[in-house]
Amino acid sequence: RPALPAGYEVAELAGPISAAGLWGFGPGWTAAPPQCAALADPAPTDAGARGLSASGPGGTVYVVVGSAKPDVTALADQCGQWTMDFAHTSGTANLVEAPHIDGAQTVAMTVATRTVVESGTQTRGQANTAQAYLDGHVAVVTLVTEPGSAHPPLDGGYVADLLGKTVAAVRG
């Protein structure tokens, strides 16, 4: 909690928790190519996943830790860019440079989403997610922002910094 932004409203999260769900995709979403779905939902059945959300003027931050053992190296080679769809929401994910954390496999991505409602109005969203796989766990930090918001988003380095602090907390 102390690493979350000051003045943000904090709430607890309990799993299973999917990065895709945090980005705005409901159950039943699809990814193309399909193997990239594991990057958007690294612990799909972990009812023991726990985390926090913090919302404020710079966006909504999610920090989640769950059980996972995927090999992200192969996925990173296959999933430099992929798309996702769910009902009226679509998105494009792009892998970006991941933070280095000793003893952990890391992956990071940006996701741009678009939701079209019945009247044809479009809502756009942006998410930055970084994940670290270590000791049978995955730590996920996501920052969701709204392009065009009157408030500037949290600094881009915030997600990487918080991921490092989360991994340190997991390791004790």
C-alpha positions as MATLAB code, in Angstrom:
seq = 'RPALPAGYEVAELAGPISAAGLWGFGPGWTAAPPQCAALADPAPTDAGARGLSASGPGGTVYVVVGSAKPDVTALADQCGQWTMDFAHTSGTANLVEAPHIDGAQTVAMTVATRTVVESGTQTRGQANTAQAYLDGHVAVVTLVTEPGSAHPPLDGGYVADLLGKTVAAVRG';
ca = [
       0.000    0.000    0.000;
       2.705    2.569    0.747;
       3.992    2.326   -2.854;
       0.588    3.292   -4.284;
       0.045    6.949   -5.222;
      -0.809    9.264   -2.323;
      -4.427   10.395   -2.269;
      -5.705    7.548   -4.429;
      -8.733    5.491   -3.392;
      -7.485    1.968   -2.597;
      -9.528   -1.255   -2.698;
      -8.637   -4.922   -2.261;
      -8.947   -7.427   -5.117;
      -9.427  -11.197   -4.926;
      -8.991  -13.672   -7.782;
      -9.083  -15.042  -10.261;
      -7.958  -11.712  -11.728;
      -7.076  -11.273  -15.385;
      -5.049   -8.431  -16.897;
      -7.512   -8.587  -19.803;
     -10.358   -7.981  -17.361;
      -8.533   -4.938  -15.992;
      -8.211   -3.653  -19.554;
     -12.010   -3.895  -20.028;
     -12.451   -7.335  -21.621;
     -15.139   -9.586  -20.132;
     -15.235  -13.393  -19.866;
     -15.067  -15.081  -23.249;
     -12.699  -12.599  -24.907;
     -10.450  -13.916  -27.655;
      -6.888  -13.205  -28.733;
      -5.315  -13.486  -32.174;
      -3.024  -15.305  -32.321;
      -4.658  -17.414  -29.581;
      -1.449  -18.338  -27.730;
      -0.996  -14.654  -26.817;
      -3.997  -14.938  -24.482;
      -1.632  -16.329  -21.822;
       0.059  -12.918  -21.614;
      -3.281  -11.209  -20.999;
      -4.421  -13.795  -18.448;
      -1.388  -15.451  -16.831;
      -3.290  -16.993  -13.876;
      -6.772  -17.713  -15.293;
      -8.006  -20.110  -12.618;
      -6.184  -18.879   -9.511;
      -8.926  -18.185   -6.986;
      -6.148  -17.338   -4.517;
      -4.869  -14.361   -6.516;
      -4.812  -11.192   -4.440;
      -4.139   -7.561   -5.109;
      -5.019   -3.924   -4.764;
      -6.465   -1.254   -7.001;
      -5.846    2.453   -6.570;
      -7.792    5.035   -8.541;
      -7.110    8.726   -8.825;
      -6.480   11.565  -11.262;
      -3.521    9.855  -13.009;
      -5.420    6.638  -13.785;
      -6.236    3.374  -12.074;
      -3.382    1.186  -10.863;
      -3.811   -2.550  -10.279;
      -1.285   -4.751   -8.471;
      -2.019   -8.499   -8.459;
      -0.064  -11.601   -7.420;
      -1.214  -15.089   -8.437;
       0.118  -18.572   -9.147;
       1.575  -19.159  -12.609;
       4.357  -21.079  -14.316;
       4.307  -20.117  -18.004;
       7.455  -19.685  -20.059;
       7.041  -16.148  -21.337;
      10.195  -16.318  -23.454;
       8.468  -18.316  -26.204;
       5.357  -16.136  -26.026;
       7.386  -12.953  -26.276;
       8.891  -14.245  -29.518;
       5.425  -15.030  -30.953;
       3.395  -12.124  -29.577;
       5.146   -8.861  -30.414;
       1.704   -7.536  -31.361;
      -1.700   -9.161  -31.092;
      -5.381   -8.244  -31.043;
      -8.205   -8.970  -28.635;
     -11.983   -8.906  -29.026;
     -14.970   -9.095  -26.702;
     -18.514   -8.030  -27.593;
     -18.216   -4.317  -28.475;
     -14.622   -3.969  -27.258;
     -11.493   -4.501  -29.324;
      -7.863   -3.852  -28.581;
      -4.319   -4.095  -29.793;
      -1.492   -5.170  -27.503;
       2.159   -4.440  -28.224;
       5.083   -5.836  -26.288;
       7.454   -3.139  -25.053;
      10.754   -3.245  -23.209;
      10.208   -5.005  -19.889;
      11.896   -3.966  -16.663;
      14.830   -6.133  -15.606;
      14.329   -7.922  -12.283;
      17.036  -10.331  -11.128;
      15.811  -13.923  -10.971;
      12.494  -13.254  -12.723;
      11.213  -13.480  -16.287;
       9.525  -10.204  -17.167;
       7.263   -9.027  -19.952;
       5.610   -5.652  -20.543;
       2.954   -4.446  -22.936;
       0.821   -1.496  -23.903;
      -2.807   -2.045  -24.817;
      -5.049    0.364  -26.702;
      -8.769   -0.423  -26.424;
     -11.880    0.805  -28.186;
     -15.454    0.171  -27.066;
     -18.386    1.050  -29.321;
     -21.748    1.516  -27.614;
     -25.195    1.205  -29.218;
     -25.342    4.827  -30.360;
     -22.005    4.416  -32.123;
     -20.133    6.449  -29.539;
     -16.599    5.202  -28.997;
     -14.677    5.068  -25.745;
     -10.932    4.664  -25.919;
      -8.635    3.362  -23.219;
      -4.934    2.827  -22.719;
      -3.195    0.362  -20.407;
       0.417   -0.295  -19.521;
       1.067   -3.698  -17.960;
       4.254   -5.304  -16.680;
       4.524   -8.849  -15.335;
       7.217  -10.748  -13.458;
       7.243  -14.554  -13.217;
       9.099  -15.930  -10.204;
       8.979  -18.904   -7.857;
       5.649  -20.216   -9.220;
       4.004  -16.790   -9.016;
       3.217  -13.962  -11.371;
       3.160  -10.343  -10.245;
       1.140   -8.063  -12.511;
       1.059   -4.265  -12.401;
      -1.339   -2.432  -14.713;
      -2.019    1.271  -15.180;
      -5.252    2.084  -17.033;
      -5.721    5.626  -18.331;
      -8.174    7.469  -20.536;
      -6.595    9.315  -23.460;
      -7.725   12.931  -23.431;
      -8.272   13.022  -19.668;
      -7.925   16.469  -18.092;
      -5.360   14.981  -15.694;
      -1.933   13.755  -16.794;
      -1.384   10.006  -16.389;
       1.077    8.635  -13.874;
       4.645    8.574  -15.172;
       5.433    5.693  -17.522;
       8.191    4.446  -15.209;
       5.715    4.053  -12.371;
       4.526    0.611  -13.552;
       8.076   -0.772  -13.760;
       9.018    0.693  -10.378;
       5.908   -0.715   -8.702;
       6.540   -4.125  -10.278;
      10.020   -4.163   -8.730;
       8.575   -3.283   -5.315;
       5.882   -5.948   -5.694;
       8.446   -8.634   -6.525;
      10.516   -7.589   -3.497;
       7.409   -7.929   -1.300;
       6.618  -11.391   -2.739;
      10.158  -12.514   -2.026;
       9.895  -11.172    1.521;
];
